[in-house]
Structures are given as C-alpha cells and as structure tokens.
Amino acid sequence: MQRIAFTKIAEPAQALELVSADEPTPGPGEALVRMEAATINQTDFLYVAGQYFLAPTPGDTIGSEGVGRVTAVGPDTDTALVGQRVALLATYRHGTWSTHTVAAVTDLIAVPDDGDALQLAMLAINPMTAVRLLRDHGDPKNPHRWVGQTAANSAVGEYVVKLASHLGYRTLNIVRRAAAADDVRGWGADHVVVDGPDVDREVTEALGGDRLDVAVDSVGGPASAVLGSHLRYGGTLVTYAAQSGQSPVVSQADLIGNQASLTGFWLYNWWQRTPLTRVRDEYRELVGLVADGTLSARVDRTFTLTDWRDAVDAARTPSGAGKLLFTFPHN
Ligand SMILES: NC(=O)c1ccc[n+]([C@@H]2O[C@H](COP(=O)([O-])OP(=O)(O)OC[C@H]3O[C@@H](n4cnc5c(N)ncnc54)[C@H](OP(=O)(O)O)[C@@H]3O)[C@@H](O)[C@H]2O)c1
C-alpha cells in the first residue's frame, strides 16, 4: 500500500512524503478500509504546518476525511462490515491520504454503493459544518428566517445555500468576485452581493427591511462587520474560519443595543462533545441528503497519491472552481 506520511512540522512540500508500506492489520473494534477518494482541505495543510488546533505526530498519515470500502475487520468486530462502503469521519484518529487505512468502526458511517464517490468523500466535514451552523444557531424553527454568510462560493457556502434552500430559509450571501456571485445564484441563493465600497447599502436593499437571524462567517474583518450590523435583535454571528486573517467583528453598539451575539464553531468540538449515538444519527441523515444530490459541492480536480506535489501546488493557488481530492485507482 502507499500513503502520504507526515515527517516534520513544516510547509507541506517539506513535511510530506509518499511512502510504501505493508497493509495495516485492524485490531479489535477496527476495520481496514480500501480508500476510493479523500478530500484535500486547507486545514490538512495547516495541520502539517503546525498551525491548526491539533498537532500531528511525525509518521502519521495525513488526510482527515474520505470514502472507501471495508476489506477486513479486527478480532471481536462485526464481520458484517466487510464489503460495506463507508465514509470516514474527521476524528483525526486515522489518515485518509492512503490506499488503505485502519479506522475505529465508530469512525465509519455506511454510505450507499451507488452514491458519487467524490461527494461522499467530502461528507464528514463541510456538509456537517453547514448543518450545524444552520441547526444549532439562531432560530432554526423559523421557516422564514434570513441566513447571512461570507465566502458564499466556498464549499461550506455552497452547502449552506443548498441546505437553507432545502429548509426554506432565505440567504443573503457575500462573495468577493462577480464571477463567484453567478455560481452562488445558480445554487438557489436569494441574494448575492459582491464585497466592495457599496456592500452595506446593497445588503440593506437586499434585505428590504428584514434582519438576519444568523450570519455565518469564514472571512472575518469588514465583511463580517457588515453582516453583524444587519442582525435582528438577539441575532448571532457565528465565526468558523478567518480566511482574511482578521478576527470577526460585531460592533459594541450591536452587542449592547441589539443584544447580538458573537460565537464560534469548530466541528471537532461538536463531534467530541456530542453523544456518539447522536453524532451517528446526524451523519446517517446527512448521508441521505448527499447521496440524493440535495447537498453537493463543486469539484475542481482529482489527483493520485503519486501526484501529491501537484495537489499541494494546486491547493496553494486555489482556482475558485471547487474542491481538490485524491482518488485511488486500485486496479
Ligand atoms: N470551524 C470548522 O469546523 C470548519 C469546518 C469546515 C471548514 N472550515 C473552514 O472554512 C473555510 C472554508 O472551507 P471550504 O472548504 O469551504 O473552502 P473553499 O471551498 O476552499 O473556499 C475558500 C473560500 O474562501 C474565500 N476566501 C479565501 N481567502 C479569502 C479572503 N482573504 N477574503 C475573502 N474570501 C476569501 C474564497 O474566495 P474566492 O473563490 O474568491 O477565492 C472561497 O470562497 C476554511 O478556512 C476551512 O478551514 C472550518
């Protein structure tokens, strides 16, 4: 088997290497998964560079999510799992940039044989982030609520737009490029505004006197401040990344006078602090939405492990055309 191993905390080109190894043997409660596809997320590179909340151990295989098929299970483990197609949850207990990986069976969710491999490979992180952002904040029971977001053309943004549309919520979206706005409109967004000097006026016009129930932000800085200033009384700005390098902003006037809230979200915390049965139930529900095409994200390119340096280069200079993934041709 082959895998991308982490050798030291450094930039990915210096920290990673392709290594050959014997197939690992699953222990009790574990399964051996032959990988089909694994997502390449920016956080994977932050992780190897030592800039993430979690630190890898040298020798670890990199890659936080993916899809594959169980080929063997360890002792005292349900043999009915053998042959099952599964998505691997992003628990950082296994590496998915590998032709084969061993994972705890509790980190595996069954997925349908006929589902799109690339979409299922992306199941664990971004779509569940969208679910949590919309379900766990603001007033999800209000079917008419407005959801605002920055970086709306990101993969998380695409899931947010599609999930909000599925649930009947209205979305107010900020992007930083006009071409990206057309993409987001095509996914069912109610309004898309291009960031710039007129963004506040355009958001006001788009909302037509309404206010945002919740705003989800992965950019920070001025773009987040615009959404923060359009929250309803008691509304919430949820930060889940700071891609501009700036912290999210809700003004003191909005925090005090409008009783707005500013909070954060990290999927890993949700997974760690939620009972396992609920985590698994939530993922089973999500599998249905991804498998039937309700939720999807654009894919730009795929790579084989041999091309991992090209993947690192492509990730460093994003095209804006969608996600990058590894695929694993086994024959
Ligand atoms: N907290 C969590 O649990 C959690 C979960 C999932 C994802 N995330 C994070 O959420 C972010 C989005 O992930 P993704 O996979 O959806 O990303 P993605 O598909 O790669 O998209 C990146 C997006 O960020 C925009 N962007 C990048 N730099 C920007 C800047 N300086 N100012 C404004 N916009 C900028 C890009 O706009 P252009 O297309 O115009 O370049 C694009 O829309 C990442 O930082 C990821 O690590 C966090």
mmCIF file of C-alpha atoms and ligand atoms in Angstrom:
data_model
loop_
_atom_site.group_PDB
_atom_site.id
_atom_site.type_symbol
_atom_site.label_atom_id
_atom_site.label_comp_id
_atom_site.label_asym_id
_atom_site.label_seq_id
_atom_site.Cartn_x
_atom_site.Cartn_y
_atom_site.Cartn_z
ATOM 1 C CA MET A 1 0.000 0.000 0.000
ATOM 2 C CA GLN A 2 1.004 3.659 -0.363
ATOM 3 C CA ARG A 3 0.295 6.624 1.876
ATOM 4 C CA ILE A 4 1.235 10.286 2.365
ATOM 5 C CA ALA A 5 3.186 10.464 5.606
ATOM 6 C CA PHE A 6 3.967 13.476 7.731
ATOM 7 C CA THR A 7 7.681 13.704 8.590
ATOM 8 C CA LYS A 8 8.003 17.012 10.453
ATOM 9 C CA ILE A 9 6.149 20.235 11.238
ATOM 10 C CA ALA A 10 6.809 22.375 8.149
ATOM 11 C CA GLU A 11 5.235 23.617 4.948
ATOM 12 C CA PRO A 12 3.540 20.655 3.199
ATOM 13 C CA ALA A 13 6.126 20.362 0.401
ATOM 14 C CA GLN A 14 8.816 19.823 3.040
ATOM 15 C CA ALA A 15 6.701 17.934 5.576
ATOM 16 C CA LEU A 16 5.106 15.231 3.425
ATOM 17 C CA GLU A 17 6.380 12.207 1.562
ATOM 18 C CA LEU A 18 4.875 9.282 -0.331
ATOM 19 C CA VAL A 19 5.803 6.023 1.356
ATOM 20 C CA SER A 20 5.153 2.352 0.620
ATOM 21 C CA ALA A 21 4.257 0.054 3.478
ATOM 22 C CA ASP A 22 2.602 -3.247 4.311
ATOM 23 C CA GLU A 23 -1.172 -3.172 4.641
ATOM 24 C CA PRO A 24 -2.025 -2.455 8.279
ATOM 25 C CA THR A 25 -3.880 -5.034 10.353
ATOM 26 C CA PRO A 26 -7.049 -3.917 12.144
ATOM 27 C CA GLY A 27 -7.231 -4.534 15.879
ATOM 28 C CA PRO A 28 -10.341 -5.144 18.000
ATOM 29 C CA GLY A 29 -13.070 -2.617 17.128
ATOM 30 C CA GLU A 30 -11.255 -1.563 13.960
ATOM 31 C CA ALA A 31 -11.706 -2.054 10.222
ATOM 32 C CA LEU A 32 -9.326 -1.974 7.264
ATOM 33 C CA VAL A 33 -10.695 0.378 4.594
ATOM 34 C CA ARG A 34 -9.563 0.384 0.975
ATOM 35 C CA MET A 35 -9.879 4.056 0.064
ATOM 36 C CA GLU A 36 -11.771 5.309 -3.014
ATOM 37 C CA ALA A 37 -11.433 9.085 -2.567
ATOM 38 C CA ALA A 38 -10.176 11.521 0.070
ATOM 39 C CA THR A 39 -10.689 15.272 0.277
ATOM 40 C CA ILE A 40 -7.810 17.747 0.319
ATOM 41 C CA ASN A 41 -8.806 20.525 2.736
ATOM 42 C CA GLN A 42 -6.831 23.670 3.583
ATOM 43 C CA THR A 43 -6.931 22.553 7.206
ATOM 44 C CA ASP A 44 -4.870 19.473 6.282
ATOM 45 C CA PHE A 45 -2.036 21.806 5.303
ATOM 46 C CA LEU A 46 -2.476 23.977 8.401
ATOM 47 C CA TYR A 47 -2.302 20.722 10.384
ATOM 48 C CA VAL A 48 1.051 19.650 8.895
ATOM 49 C CA ALA A 49 2.424 23.188 9.269
ATOM 50 C CA GLY A 50 1.591 23.136 12.991
ATOM 51 C CA GLN A 51 -0.933 25.959 12.558
ATOM 52 C CA TYR A 52 -4.077 24.014 13.447
ATOM 53 C CA PHE A 53 -5.696 23.393 16.830
ATOM 54 C CA LEU A 54 -4.410 19.794 16.701
ATOM 55 C CA ALA A 55 -0.819 18.706 16.081
ATOM 56 C CA PRO A 56 0.120 15.624 14.044
ATOM 57 C CA THR A 57 2.689 13.095 15.202
ATOM 58 C CA PRO A 58 5.621 12.502 12.820
ATOM 59 C CA GLY A 59 4.958 9.294 10.898
ATOM 60 C CA ASP A 60 1.193 9.837 10.859
ATOM 61 C CA THR A 61 -0.709 9.521 7.614
ATOM 62 C CA ILE A 62 -2.351 12.802 6.602
ATOM 63 C CA GLY A 63 -5.943 13.298 5.385
ATOM 64 C CA SER A 64 -8.988 13.875 7.529
ATOM 65 C CA GLU A 65 -11.971 12.508 5.571
ATOM 66 C CA GLY A 66 -12.804 10.217 2.687
ATOM 67 C CA VAL A 67 -14.774 7.255 1.396
ATOM 68 C CA GLY A 68 -13.810 3.638 0.860
ATOM 69 C CA ARG A 69 -14.812 0.024 1.362
ATOM 70 C CA VAL A 70 -14.164 -2.218 4.353
ATOM 71 C CA THR A 71 -11.994 -5.182 3.329
ATOM 72 C CA ALA A 72 -11.334 -6.717 6.765
ATOM 73 C CA VAL A 73 -12.216 -6.245 10.416
ATOM 74 C CA GLY A 74 -10.245 -6.950 13.571
ATOM 75 C CA PRO A 75 -10.943 -9.568 16.252
ATOM 76 C CA ASP A 76 -14.289 -9.323 18.068
ATOM 77 C CA THR A 77 -15.586 -6.892 15.428
ATOM 78 C CA ASP A 78 -18.801 -7.229 13.409
ATOM 79 C CA THR A 79 -17.852 -9.224 10.292
ATOM 80 C CA ALA A 80 -20.990 -7.937 8.527
ATOM 81 C CA LEU A 81 -19.000 -4.726 7.936
ATOM 82 C CA VAL A 82 -16.727 -6.468 5.418
ATOM 83 C CA GLY A 83 -17.708 -5.261 1.942
ATOM 84 C CA GLN A 84 -19.559 -2.210 3.299
ATOM 85 C CA ARG A 85 -18.874 1.135 1.612
ATOM 86 C CA VAL A 86 -18.162 3.738 4.295
ATOM 87 C CA ALA A 87 -17.352 7.407 4.851
ATOM 88 C CA LEU A 88 -14.588 8.140 7.366
ATOM 89 C CA LEU A 89 -15.362 10.781 9.967
ATOM 90 C CA ALA A 90 -12.841 13.564 10.636
ATOM 91 C CA THR A 91 -11.775 12.400 14.088
ATOM 92 C CA TYR A 92 -8.046 12.779 13.342
ATOM 93 C CA ARG A 93 -7.521 9.170 14.513
ATOM 94 C CA HIS A 94 -6.663 7.853 11.045
ATOM 95 C CA GLY A 95 -5.212 9.260 7.817
ATOM 96 C CA THR A 96 -7.150 9.061 4.560
ATOM 97 C CA TRP A 97 -4.448 10.040 2.028
ATOM 98 C CA SER A 98 -3.605 6.386 1.802
ATOM 99 C CA THR A 99 -4.623 3.490 -0.404
ATOM 100 C CA HIS A 100 -5.647 1.650 2.790
ATOM 101 C CA THR A 101 -6.297 2.853 6.304
ATOM 102 C CA VAL A 102 -7.327 1.335 9.611
ATOM 103 C CA ALA A 103 -10.097 3.157 11.482
ATOM 104 C CA ALA A 104 -12.227 2.540 14.544
ATOM 105 C CA VAL A 105 -15.612 1.219 13.393
ATOM 106 C CA THR A 106 -17.224 4.056 15.364
ATOM 107 C CA ASP A 107 -15.490 6.455 12.944
ATOM 108 C CA LEU A 108 -17.208 4.839 9.924
ATOM 109 C CA ILE A 109 -20.653 5.657 8.530
ATOM 110 C CA ALA A 110 -22.268 3.352 5.958
ATOM 111 C CA VAL A 111 -22.913 5.008 2.592
ATOM 112 C CA PRO A 112 -24.770 3.685 -0.466
ATOM 113 C CA ASP A 113 -22.924 1.737 -3.150
ATOM 114 C CA ASP A 114 -24.345 3.893 -5.940
ATOM 115 C CA GLY A 115 -23.516 7.317 -4.412
ATOM 116 C CA ASP A 116 -20.954 9.594 -6.072
ATOM 117 C CA ALA A 117 -17.555 8.772 -4.560
ATOM 118 C CA LEU A 118 -16.247 12.357 -4.599
ATOM 119 C CA GLN A 119 -19.353 13.815 -2.966
ATOM 120 C CA LEU A 120 -19.378 11.066 -0.325
ATOM 121 C CA ALA A 121 -15.666 11.617 0.347
ATOM 122 C CA MET A 122 -16.486 15.209 1.368
ATOM 123 C CA LEU A 123 -19.327 14.152 3.698
ATOM 124 C CA ALA A 124 -17.663 14.374 7.077
ATOM 125 C CA ILE A 125 -16.546 17.997 7.337
ATOM 126 C CA ASN A 126 -18.112 20.689 5.172
ATOM 127 C CA PRO A 127 -21.721 19.499 4.825
ATOM 128 C CA MET A 128 -21.936 18.687 8.544
ATOM 129 C CA THR A 129 -20.473 22.134 9.264
ATOM 130 C CA ALA A 130 -23.313 23.669 7.232
ATOM 131 C CA VAL A 131 -25.856 21.546 9.103
ATOM 132 C CA ARG A 132 -24.513 22.592 12.480
ATOM 133 C CA LEU A 133 -24.256 26.278 11.514
ATOM 134 C CA LEU A 134 -27.911 26.317 10.446
ATOM 135 C CA ARG A 135 -29.402 23.967 13.041
ATOM 136 C CA ASP A 136 -27.520 24.942 16.191
ATOM 137 C CA HIS A 137 -27.643 28.741 15.968
ATOM 138 C CA GLY A 138 -30.301 31.420 15.740
ATOM 139 C CA ASP A 139 -33.905 30.293 15.408
ATOM 140 C CA PRO A 140 -33.932 27.252 13.100
ATOM 141 C CA LYS A 141 -37.652 26.720 13.778
ATOM 142 C CA ASN A 142 -38.463 29.978 11.970
ATOM 143 C CA PRO A 143 -39.050 28.836 8.382
ATOM 144 C CA HIS A 144 -38.814 32.416 7.083
ATOM 145 C CA ARG A 145 -35.553 33.389 8.705
ATOM 146 C CA TRP A 146 -32.689 35.079 6.884
ATOM 147 C CA VAL A 147 -29.249 33.475 6.964
ATOM 148 C CA GLY A 148 -26.287 35.662 6.007
ATOM 149 C CA GLN A 149 -22.845 34.400 5.048
ATOM 150 C CA THR A 150 -19.419 35.465 3.795
ATOM 151 C CA ALA A 151 -17.318 33.456 1.280
ATOM 152 C CA ALA A 152 -20.598 32.128 -0.062
ATOM 153 C CA ASN A 153 -18.872 30.469 -3.031
ATOM 154 C CA SER A 154 -16.747 28.272 -0.761
ATOM 155 C CA ALA A 155 -17.673 24.619 -0.388
ATOM 156 C CA VAL A 156 -19.206 25.277 3.039
ATOM 157 C CA GLY A 157 -21.004 28.243 1.461
ATOM 158 C CA GLU A 158 -22.440 26.023 -1.269
ATOM 159 C CA TYR A 159 -23.744 23.548 1.319
ATOM 160 C CA VAL A 160 -25.204 26.434 3.376
ATOM 161 C CA VAL A 161 -27.066 27.835 0.351
ATOM 162 C CA LYS A 162 -28.388 24.428 -0.710
ATOM 163 C CA LEU A 163 -29.353 23.343 2.806
ATOM 164 C CA ALA A 164 -31.029 26.679 3.556
ATOM 165 C CA SER A 165 -32.931 26.423 0.302
ATOM 166 C CA HIS A 166 -33.960 22.835 1.183
ATOM 167 C CA LEU A 167 -35.205 24.009 4.596
ATOM 168 C CA GLY A 168 -36.967 27.101 3.211
ATOM 169 C CA TYR A 169 -34.651 29.705 4.736
ATOM 170 C CA ARG A 170 -33.641 32.807 2.783
ATOM 171 C CA THR A 171 -29.942 33.545 2.246
ATOM 172 C CA LEU A 172 -28.013 36.786 1.905
ATOM 173 C CA ASN A 173 -24.581 35.979 0.538
ATOM 174 C CA ILE A 174 -21.346 37.966 0.263
ATOM 175 C CA VAL A 175 -18.610 36.954 -2.214
ATOM 176 C CA ARG A 176 -15.508 38.853 -3.274
ATOM 177 C CA ARG A 177 -15.709 38.269 -7.070
ATOM 178 C CA ALA A 178 -18.543 38.943 -9.543
ATOM 179 C CA ALA A 179 -17.994 35.598 -11.294
ATOM 180 C CA ALA A 180 -18.462 33.808 -7.987
ATOM 181 C CA ALA A 181 -21.792 35.582 -7.497
ATOM 182 C CA ASP A 182 -23.222 33.867 -10.576
ATOM 183 C CA ASP A 183 -22.233 30.462 -9.190
ATOM 184 C CA VAL A 184 -23.927 31.170 -5.864
ATOM 185 C CA ARG A 185 -27.129 32.419 -7.553
ATOM 186 C CA GLY A 186 -27.174 29.186 -9.521
ATOM 187 C CA TRP A 187 -27.278 27.169 -6.269
ATOM 188 C CA GLY A 188 -30.541 28.861 -5.201
ATOM 189 C CA ALA A 189 -29.299 31.870 -3.196
ATOM 190 C CA ASP A 190 -31.904 34.594 -2.611
ATOM 191 C CA HIS A 191 -29.406 37.456 -2.789
ATOM 192 C CA VAL A 192 -25.714 37.660 -3.603
ATOM 193 C CA VAL A 193 -23.686 40.810 -3.010
ATOM 194 C CA VAL A 194 -20.114 41.401 -4.156
ATOM 195 C CA ASP A 195 -17.938 42.828 -1.397
ATOM 196 C CA GLY A 196 -16.828 46.411 -2.025
ATOM 197 C CA PRO A 197 -17.485 50.027 -1.029
ATOM 198 C CA ASP A 198 -21.276 49.692 -1.536
ATOM 199 C CA VAL A 199 -21.716 46.374 0.224
ATOM 200 C CA ASP A 200 -23.587 47.751 3.240
ATOM 201 C CA ARG A 201 -26.107 49.643 1.070
ATOM 202 C CA GLU A 202 -26.595 46.589 -1.143
ATOM 203 C CA VAL A 203 -27.182 44.323 1.858
ATOM 204 C CA THR A 204 -29.750 46.822 3.213
ATOM 205 C CA GLU A 205 -31.571 46.859 -0.123
ATOM 206 C CA ALA A 206 -31.455 43.076 -0.470
ATOM 207 C CA LEU A 207 -32.973 42.547 2.978
ATOM 208 C CA GLY A 208 -35.794 45.003 2.194
ATOM 209 C CA GLY A 209 -36.306 45.999 5.833
ATOM 210 C CA ASP A 210 -35.769 42.471 7.245
ATOM 211 C CA ARG A 211 -32.873 41.481 9.519
ATOM 212 C CA LEU A 212 -30.609 38.425 9.627
ATOM 213 C CA ASP A 213 -31.436 35.756 12.183
ATOM 214 C CA VAL A 214 -27.956 34.303 11.933
ATOM 215 C CA ALA A 215 -24.802 35.146 9.976
ATOM 216 C CA VAL A 216 -22.093 32.537 9.369
ATOM 217 C CA ASP A 217 -18.637 33.874 8.657
ATOM 218 C CA SER A 218 -15.397 32.326 7.402
ATOM 219 C CA VAL A 219 -13.685 35.597 6.366
ATOM 220 C CA GLY A 220 -13.670 37.934 9.398
ATOM 221 C CA GLY A 221 -12.848 41.662 9.298
ATOM 222 C CA PRO A 222 -15.066 44.187 7.500
ATOM 223 C CA ALA A 223 -17.196 41.587 5.660
ATOM 224 C CA SER A 224 -18.219 40.037 8.970
ATOM 225 C CA ALA A 225 -18.901 43.519 10.396
ATOM 226 C CA VAL A 226 -21.403 44.227 7.604
ATOM 227 C CA LEU A 227 -23.367 41.078 8.407
ATOM 228 C CA GLY A 228 -23.064 41.740 12.149
ATOM 229 C CA SER A 229 -24.695 45.134 11.701
ATOM 230 C CA HIS A 230 -27.718 43.580 9.959
ATOM 231 C CA LEU A 231 -28.552 41.017 12.660
ATOM 232 C CA ARG A 232 -32.006 41.039 14.229
ATOM 233 C CA TYR A 233 -32.358 41.853 17.929
ATOM 234 C CA GLY A 234 -30.729 38.849 19.646
ATOM 235 C CA GLY A 235 -29.274 37.556 16.371
ATOM 236 C CA THR A 236 -25.966 35.667 16.194
ATOM 237 C CA LEU A 237 -22.786 35.908 14.143
ATOM 238 C CA VAL A 238 -21.026 32.529 14.060
ATOM 239 C CA THR A 239 -17.356 32.523 13.032
ATOM 240 C CA TYR A 240 -15.957 29.230 11.748
ATOM 241 C CA ALA A 241 -12.771 30.480 9.996
ATOM 242 C CA ALA A 242 -10.876 33.740 9.452
ATOM 243 C CA GLN A 243 -9.636 33.489 5.876
ATOM 244 C CA SER A 244 -8.774 37.206 5.692
ATOM 245 C CA GLY A 245 -6.558 36.747 8.732
ATOM 246 C CA GLN A 246 -8.757 39.220 10.614
ATOM 247 C CA SER A 247 -10.986 38.468 13.584
ATOM 248 C CA PRO A 248 -14.772 38.609 13.184
ATOM 249 C CA VAL A 249 -16.441 41.855 14.182
ATOM 250 C CA VAL A 250 -19.750 42.643 15.845
ATOM 251 C CA SER A 251 -19.761 46.249 16.985
ATOM 252 C CA GLN A 252 -20.209 47.153 20.618
ATOM 253 C CA ALA A 253 -23.355 49.052 19.595
ATOM 254 C CA ASP A 254 -24.842 45.830 18.202
ATOM 255 C CA LEU A 255 -23.647 43.696 21.107
ATOM 256 C CA ILE A 256 -25.199 46.044 23.670
ATOM 257 C CA GLY A 257 -28.001 47.877 21.890
ATOM 258 C CA ASN A 258 -29.148 44.959 19.727
ATOM 259 C CA GLN A 259 -28.148 42.168 22.143
ATOM 260 C CA ALA A 260 -26.377 40.484 19.250
ATOM 261 C CA SER A 261 -24.083 37.527 19.962
ATOM 262 C CA LEU A 262 -20.719 36.573 18.541
ATOM 263 C CA THR A 263 -19.794 32.920 18.857
ATOM 264 C CA GLY A 264 -17.583 30.336 17.191
ATOM 265 C CA PHE A 265 -17.932 26.857 15.767
ATOM 266 C CA TRP A 266 -15.434 24.021 15.289
ATOM 267 C CA LEU A 267 -16.755 20.692 14.045
ATOM 268 C CA TYR A 268 -14.185 18.744 16.062
ATOM 269 C CA ASN A 269 -15.612 20.231 19.269
ATOM 270 C CA TRP A 270 -19.133 19.237 18.215
ATOM 271 C CA TRP A 271 -18.012 15.682 17.482
ATOM 272 C CA GLN A 272 -16.114 15.387 20.794
ATOM 273 C CA ARG A 273 -18.856 16.871 22.945
ATOM 274 C CA THR A 274 -21.908 15.187 21.406
ATOM 275 C CA PRO A 275 -23.062 11.684 22.376
ATOM 276 C CA LEU A 276 -21.811 9.172 19.794
ATOM 277 C CA THR A 277 -25.323 7.864 19.051
ATOM 278 C CA ARG A 278 -26.459 11.376 18.120
ATOM 279 C CA VAL A 279 -23.361 12.057 16.018
ATOM 280 C CA ARG A 280 -24.002 8.845 14.099
ATOM 281 C CA ASP A 281 -27.739 9.589 13.688
ATOM 282 C CA GLU A 282 -26.931 13.067 12.356
ATOM 283 C CA TYR A 283 -24.437 11.622 9.864
ATOM 284 C CA ARG A 284 -26.898 8.937 8.719
ATOM 285 C CA GLU A 285 -29.402 11.696 7.928
ATOM 286 C CA LEU A 286 -26.707 13.672 6.115
ATOM 287 C CA VAL A 287 -25.742 10.643 4.002
ATOM 288 C CA GLY A 288 -29.276 10.717 2.572
ATOM 289 C CA LEU A 289 -29.007 14.416 1.607
ATOM 290 C CA VAL A 290 -25.613 13.921 -0.062
ATOM 291 C CA ALA A 291 -26.478 10.633 -1.753
ATOM 292 C CA ASP A 292 -29.700 12.017 -3.281
ATOM 293 C CA GLY A 293 -27.885 15.145 -4.531
ATOM 294 C CA THR A 294 -29.677 17.666 -2.286
ATOM 295 C CA LEU A 295 -26.271 18.676 -0.932
ATOM 296 C CA SER A 296 -23.186 18.786 -3.121
ATOM 297 C CA ALA A 297 -20.078 20.862 -3.697
ATOM 298 C CA ARG A 298 -18.116 21.561 -6.854
ATOM 299 C CA VAL A 299 -15.039 19.501 -7.553
ATOM 300 C CA ASP A 300 -12.168 21.151 -9.428
ATOM 301 C CA ARG A 301 -9.566 18.383 -9.814
ATOM 302 C CA THR A 302 -8.562 14.974 -8.561
ATOM 303 C CA PHE A 303 -5.042 13.634 -8.059
ATOM 304 C CA THR A 304 -3.431 10.276 -7.400
ATOM 305 C CA LEU A 305 -1.080 9.944 -4.449
ATOM 306 C CA THR A 306 1.860 9.892 -6.869
ATOM 307 C CA ASP A 307 0.869 13.442 -7.910
ATOM 308 C CA TRP A 308 0.760 14.716 -4.338
ATOM 309 C CA ARG A 309 3.165 17.591 -5.066
ATOM 310 C CA ASP A 310 0.811 18.847 -7.805
ATOM 311 C CA ALA A 311 -2.022 18.657 -5.275
ATOM 312 C CA VAL A 312 -0.037 20.770 -2.804
ATOM 313 C CA ASP A 313 0.660 23.353 -5.540
ATOM 314 C CA ALA A 314 -2.983 23.427 -6.624
ATOM 315 C CA ALA A 315 -4.120 23.908 -3.030
ATOM 316 C CA ARG A 316 -1.672 26.795 -2.591
ATOM 317 C CA THR A 317 -3.165 28.648 -5.585
ATOM 318 C CA PRO A 318 -6.910 27.914 -5.455
ATOM 319 C CA SER A 319 -8.727 28.323 -8.778
ATOM 320 C CA GLY A 320 -12.081 29.018 -7.139
ATOM 321 C CA ALA A 321 -13.545 26.189 -9.239
ATOM 322 C CA GLY A 322 -14.132 23.711 -6.427
ATOM 323 C CA LYS A 323 -12.541 21.173 -4.131
ATOM 324 C CA LEU A 324 -9.462 19.028 -4.726
ATOM 325 C CA LEU A 325 -9.449 15.331 -3.869
ATOM 326 C CA PHE A 326 -7.236 12.268 -4.089
ATOM 327 C CA THR A 327 -8.630 9.217 -5.831
ATOM 328 C CA PHE A 328 -7.227 5.706 -5.524
ATOM 329 C CA PRO A 329 -7.322 3.574 -8.651
ATOM 330 C CA HIS A 330 -6.884 0.043 -7.257
ATOM 331 C CA ASN A 331 -6.541 -1.901 -10.499
HETATM 332 N N1 LIG B 1 -14.666 25.553 12.009
HETATM 333 C C1 LIG B 1 -14.922 24.422 11.369
HETATM 334 O O1 LIG B 1 -15.315 23.406 11.961
HETATM 335 C C2 LIG B 1 -14.746 24.375 9.881
HETATM 336 C C3 LIG B 1 -15.355 23.357 9.154
HETATM 337 C C4 LIG B 1 -15.217 23.369 7.766
HETATM 338 C C5 LIG B 1 -14.446 24.347 7.142
HETATM 339 N N2 LIG B 1 -13.837 25.284 7.915
HETATM 340 C C6 LIG B 1 -13.032 26.352 7.286
HETATM 341 O O2 LIG B 1 -13.904 27.108 6.489
HETATM 342 C C7 LIG B 1 -13.193 27.691 5.428
HETATM 343 C C8 LIG B 1 -13.887 27.364 4.123
HETATM 344 O O3 LIG B 1 -13.654 25.990 3.822
HETATM 345 P P1 LIG B 1 -14.048 25.427 2.387
HETATM 346 O O4 LIG B 1 -13.536 24.041 2.276
HETATM 347 O O5 LIG B 1 -15.493 25.682 2.186
HETATM 348 O O6 LIG B 1 -13.192 26.418 1.476
HETATM 349 P P2 LIG B 1 -13.034 26.501 -0.096
HETATM 350 O O7 LIG B 1 -14.100 25.751 -0.793
HETATM 351 O O8 LIG B 1 -11.612 26.188 -0.407
HETATM 352 O O9 LIG B 1 -13.294 28.052 -0.392
HETATM 353 C C9 LIG B 1 -12.481 29.068 0.123
HETATM 354 C C10 LIG B 1 -13.306 30.349 0.082
HETATM 355 O O10 LIG B 1 -12.702 31.360 0.825
HETATM 356 C C11 LIG B 1 -12.674 32.571 0.057
HETATM 357 N N3 LIG B 1 -11.530 33.326 0.521
HETATM 358 C C12 LIG B 1 -10.260 32.907 0.662
HETATM 359 N N4 LIG B 1 -9.490 33.892 1.153
HETATM 360 C C13 LIG B 1 -10.303 34.960 1.326
HETATM 361 C C14 LIG B 1 -10.101 36.283 1.800
HETATM 362 N N5 LIG B 1 -8.891 36.712 2.194
HETATM 363 N N6 LIG B 1 -11.163 37.116 1.828
HETATM 364 C C15 LIG B 1 -12.380 36.706 1.435
HETATM 365 N N7 LIG B 1 -12.640 35.463 0.979
HETATM 366 C C16 LIG B 1 -11.603 34.603 0.925
HETATM 367 C C17 LIG B 1 -12.566 32.095 -1.376
HETATM 368 O O11 LIG B 1 -12.997 33.091 -2.255
HETATM 369 P P3 LIG B 1 -12.501 33.134 -3.809
HETATM 370 O O12 LIG B 1 -13.186 31.995 -4.518
HETATM 371 O O13 LIG B 1 -12.937 34.460 -4.273
HETATM 372 O O14 LIG B 1 -11.004 32.953 -3.781
HETATM 373 C C18 LIG B 1 -13.532 30.906 -1.326
HETATM 374 O O15 LIG B 1 -14.861 31.341 -1.377
HETATM 375 C C19 LIG B 1 -11.767 27.148 5.514
HETATM 376 O O16 LIG B 1 -10.969 28.095 6.189
HETATM 377 C C20 LIG B 1 -11.937 25.897 6.357
HETATM 378 O O17 LIG B 1 -10.762 25.555 7.023
HETATM 379 C C21 LIG B 1 -13.972 25.335 9.259
#
